[in-house]
mmCIF file of C-alpha atoms in Angstrom:
data_model
loop_
_atom_site.group_PDB
_atom_site.id
_atom_site.type_symbol
_atom_site.label_atom_id
_atom_site.label_comp_id
_atom_site.label_asym_id
_atom_site.label_seq_id
_atom_site.Cartn_x
_atom_site.Cartn_y
_atom_site.Cartn_z
ATOM 1 C CA MET A 19 217.115 204.976 19.339
ATOM 2 C CA VAL A 20 220.505 206.650 19.042
ATOM 3 C CA ALA A 21 220.498 209.676 16.745
ATOM 4 C CA LEU A 22 222.925 207.980 14.351
ATOM 5 C CA ASP A 23 220.782 204.859 13.902
ATOM 6 C CA VAL A 24 218.716 206.617 11.247
ATOM 7 C CA TYR A 25 221.871 206.970 9.102
ATOM 8 C CA MET A 26 222.039 203.188 8.747
ATOM 9 C CA THR A 27 219.069 203.270 6.395
ATOM 10 C CA PRO A 28 219.535 206.284 4.114
ATOM 11 C CA GLU A 29 215.952 206.083 2.837
ATOM 12 C CA ASN A 30 214.787 206.998 6.371
ATOM 13 C CA LEU A 31 217.068 210.040 6.632
ATOM 14 C CA PRO A 32 215.495 213.480 6.614
ATOM 15 C CA GLY A 33 215.948 214.968 3.156
ATOM 16 C CA THR A 34 217.630 218.202 4.153
ATOM 17 C CA GLU A 35 220.857 218.933 5.959
ATOM 18 C CA ALA A 36 218.953 221.338 8.221
ATOM 19 C CA ALA A 37 216.581 218.588 9.377
ATOM 20 C CA ARG A 38 219.450 216.134 9.949
ATOM 21 C CA VAL A 39 221.525 218.689 11.863
ATOM 22 C CA GLY A 40 218.463 219.671 13.883
ATOM 23 C CA LYS A 41 217.986 216.027 14.806
ATOM 24 C CA LEU A 42 221.636 215.689 15.877
ATOM 25 C CA LEU A 43 221.231 218.798 18.035
ATOM 26 C CA GLY A 44 218.034 217.425 19.553
ATOM 27 C CA LEU A 45 215.888 220.297 18.293
ATOM 28 C CA LYS A 46 212.145 219.782 18.606
ATOM 29 C CA GLY A 47 210.358 219.586 15.284
ATOM 30 C CA SER A 48 213.641 218.960 13.495
ATOM 31 C CA ALA A 49 211.912 217.110 10.651
ATOM 32 C CA ALA A 50 210.237 220.370 9.621
ATOM 33 C CA LEU A 51 213.395 222.486 9.877
ATOM 34 C CA ASP A 52 214.632 224.258 6.788
ATOM 35 C CA ASP A 53 217.804 226.315 6.409
ATOM 36 C CA ILE A 54 216.138 229.552 7.528
ATOM 37 C CA LEU A 55 214.512 228.101 10.648
ATOM 38 C CA LEU A 56 217.764 226.423 11.644
ATOM 39 C CA ALA A 57 219.634 229.690 11.084
ATOM 40 C CA ASP A 58 217.115 231.424 13.362
ATOM 41 C CA HIS A 59 217.650 228.779 16.069
ATOM 42 C CA VAL A 60 221.416 229.214 15.904
ATOM 43 C CA ALA A 61 221.257 233.024 15.813
ATOM 44 C CA SER A 62 218.953 233.206 18.829
ATOM 45 C CA GLY A 63 221.060 230.686 20.741
ATOM 46 C CA LEU A 64 220.668 226.946 21.058
ATOM 47 C CA ALA A 65 219.497 225.348 24.273
ATOM 48 C CA VAL A 66 221.974 223.642 26.586
ATOM 49 C CA SER A 67 220.307 220.390 25.547
ATOM 50 C CA ALA A 68 221.895 220.797 22.070
ATOM 51 C CA ALA A 69 225.378 220.587 23.618
ATOM 52 C CA GLU A 70 224.237 217.636 25.710
ATOM 53 C CA ALA A 71 222.882 215.869 22.610
ATOM 54 C CA LEU A 72 226.221 216.225 20.802
ATOM 55 C CA GLY A 73 228.036 215.202 23.972
ATOM 56 C CA THR A 74 225.982 212.013 24.038
ATOM 57 C CA LEU A 75 227.059 211.212 20.473
ATOM 58 C CA LEU A 76 230.740 212.121 20.675
ATOM 59 C CA GLY A 77 231.417 211.876 24.374
ATOM 60 C CA ARG A 78 231.040 214.796 26.736
ATOM 61 C CA ALA A 79 234.794 215.458 26.756
ATOM 62 C CA SER A 80 234.710 216.142 22.999
ATOM 63 C CA ILE A 81 232.214 218.974 23.473
ATOM 64 C CA VAL A 82 232.606 220.367 26.990
ATOM 65 C CA GLY A 83 236.002 221.961 27.242
ATOM 66 C CA PRO A 84 237.254 221.909 23.650
ATOM 67 C CA LEU A 85 234.076 223.448 22.199
ATOM 68 C CA ILE A 86 232.135 225.009 25.066
ATOM 69 C CA PRO A 87 233.729 225.878 28.411
ATOM 70 C CA GLU A 88 232.341 223.902 31.352
ATOM 71 C CA ALA A 89 231.566 227.091 33.287
ATOM 72 C CA THR A 90 229.634 228.564 30.349
ATOM 73 C CA LEU A 91 227.536 225.431 29.992
ATOM 74 C CA ARG A 92 226.893 225.202 33.731
ATOM 75 C CA ARG A 93 225.920 228.892 33.946
ATOM 76 C CA ALA A 94 223.526 228.678 30.994
ATOM 77 C CA LYS A 95 221.931 225.570 32.455
ATOM 78 C CA LYS A 96 221.567 227.084 35.924
ATOM 79 C CA GLN A 97 220.068 230.318 34.575
ATOM 80 C CA ARG A 98 217.941 228.420 32.040
ATOM 81 C CA LYS A 99 219.298 230.571 29.257
ATOM 82 C CA ALA A 100 220.211 229.764 25.695
ATOM 83 C CA LEU A 101 223.837 229.475 24.719
ATOM 84 C CA SER A 102 225.452 232.478 23.088
ATOM 85 C CA ARG A 103 225.388 232.856 19.343
ATOM 86 C CA GLU A 104 229.108 232.023 19.193
ATOM 87 C CA MET A 105 228.685 228.799 21.174
ATOM 88 C CA SER A 106 225.625 227.886 19.105
ATOM 89 C CA GLU A 107 227.552 228.394 15.874
ATOM 90 C CA ARG A 108 230.328 226.121 17.147
ATOM 91 C CA LEU A 109 227.801 223.385 17.905
ATOM 92 C CA TYR A 110 226.196 223.884 14.507
ATOM 93 C CA GLU A 111 229.503 223.560 12.632
ATOM 94 C CA VAL A 112 230.519 220.388 14.462
ATOM 95 C CA SER A 113 227.071 218.872 13.925
ATOM 96 C CA ARG A 114 227.400 219.545 10.169
ATOM 97 C CA VAL A 115 230.632 217.529 10.212
ATOM 98 C CA ILE A 116 228.989 214.728 12.203
ATOM 99 C CA ASP A 117 226.116 214.686 9.696
ATOM 100 C CA ALA A 118 228.494 214.403 6.723
ATOM 101 C CA ALA A 119 230.592 211.691 8.400
ATOM 102 C CA SER A 120 227.481 209.797 9.482
ATOM 103 C CA ARG A 121 226.115 209.813 5.944
ATOM 104 C CA LEU A 122 229.401 208.524 4.529
ATOM 105 C CA TYR A 123 229.850 205.835 7.191
ATOM 106 C CA ARG A 124 226.106 205.037 7.422
ATOM 107 C CA GLY A 125 225.875 205.613 11.168
ATOM 108 C CA ASP A 126 228.742 203.251 12.040
ATOM 109 C CA MET A 127 229.888 205.010 15.229
ATOM 110 C CA PRO A 128 233.258 203.216 15.560
ATOM 111 C CA ALA A 129 234.144 204.159 11.943
ATOM 112 C CA ILE A 130 232.909 207.723 12.450
ATOM 113 C CA SER A 131 234.923 208.053 15.642
ATOM 114 C CA ARG A 132 238.081 206.702 13.976
ATOM 115 C CA PHE A 133 237.694 209.188 11.128
ATOM 116 C CA LEU A 134 236.998 212.153 13.414
ATOM 117 C CA ASN A 135 239.817 211.499 15.858
ATOM 118 C CA ARG A 136 242.644 210.203 13.656
ATOM 119 C CA PRO A 137 245.032 212.688 11.985
ATOM 120 C CA HIS A 138 244.401 212.851 8.245
ATOM 121 C CA PRO A 139 247.118 213.609 5.679
ATOM 122 C CA LEU A 140 244.791 215.696 3.480
ATOM 123 C CA LEU A 141 244.035 217.897 6.499
ATOM 124 C CA HIS A 142 247.754 218.596 7.027
ATOM 125 C CA GLY A 143 247.950 215.881 9.652
ATOM 126 C CA ARG A 144 245.175 217.295 11.810
ATOM 127 C CA ALA A 145 242.318 215.254 13.225
ATOM 128 C CA PRO A 146 239.033 216.178 11.515
ATOM 129 C CA LEU A 147 237.196 216.844 14.803
ATOM 130 C CA ASP A 148 239.964 219.176 16.005
ATOM 131 C CA LEU A 149 239.883 221.064 12.717
ATOM 132 C CA ALA A 150 236.080 221.274 12.777
ATOM 133 C CA ARG A 151 236.141 222.664 16.318
ATOM 134 C CA SER A 152 238.731 225.287 15.387
ATOM 135 C CA SER A 153 236.562 227.381 13.023
ATOM 136 C CA SER A 154 233.794 227.304 10.457
ATOM 137 C CA ALA A 155 236.474 227.213 7.748
ATOM 138 C CA GLY A 156 237.920 224.132 9.441
ATOM 139 C CA ALA A 157 234.499 222.480 9.482
ATOM 140 C CA ASP A 158 234.110 223.312 5.781
ATOM 141 C CA ALA A 159 237.488 221.701 5.009
ATOM 142 C CA VAL A 160 236.418 218.474 6.738
ATOM 143 C CA ILE A 161 233.027 218.485 4.994
ATOM 144 C CA ASN A 162 234.716 219.017 1.616
ATOM 145 C CA LEU A 163 236.981 216.037 2.305
ATOM 146 C CA LEU A 164 233.970 213.882 3.202
ATOM 147 C CA ARG A 165 232.096 214.980 0.078
ATOM 148 C CA ARG A 166 235.073 214.043 -2.088
ATOM 149 C CA ALA A 167 235.131 210.617 -0.453
ATOM 150 C CA GLU A 168 231.376 210.251 -0.967
ATOM 151 C CA SER A 169 231.858 211.068 -4.655
ATOM 152 C CA GLY A 170 234.427 208.309 -5.003
ATOM 153 C CA PHE A 171 237.675 210.273 -4.887
ATOM 154 C CA ALA A 172 240.492 208.691 -2.931
ATOM 155 C CA VAL A 173 240.990 210.449 0.348
#
């Protein structure tokens, strides 16, 4: 089962954003994650498998390089170490955007991909994924746009 399949039936979705994001990141016990436990995971550094899980969803080239340098990922994997807090926060922010887009588009990966990769006029012509990768404020801007769309505002 692909991680986005669960978004096709909203009644099967975990109830909290933390649990959904944990699932996208491939965290064990994600169903029991709350905001504090997820914050602890991110602060202590996510496993390399979290980057691999997002790479499986979006394509490796969307994560490795633009979000996490190849050498950093390779080194962490070789040394069996967690990613740095900074890299973990980047993964977390992008996974929040994927969660919001997946909820809006009900797990329809082609629609999600079109939204994430196409420049959007309300984001000053920037592609949502590029903006989300740029900073936490960028991720928040994309999430706010998706929430407006979910509420029925024209975007």
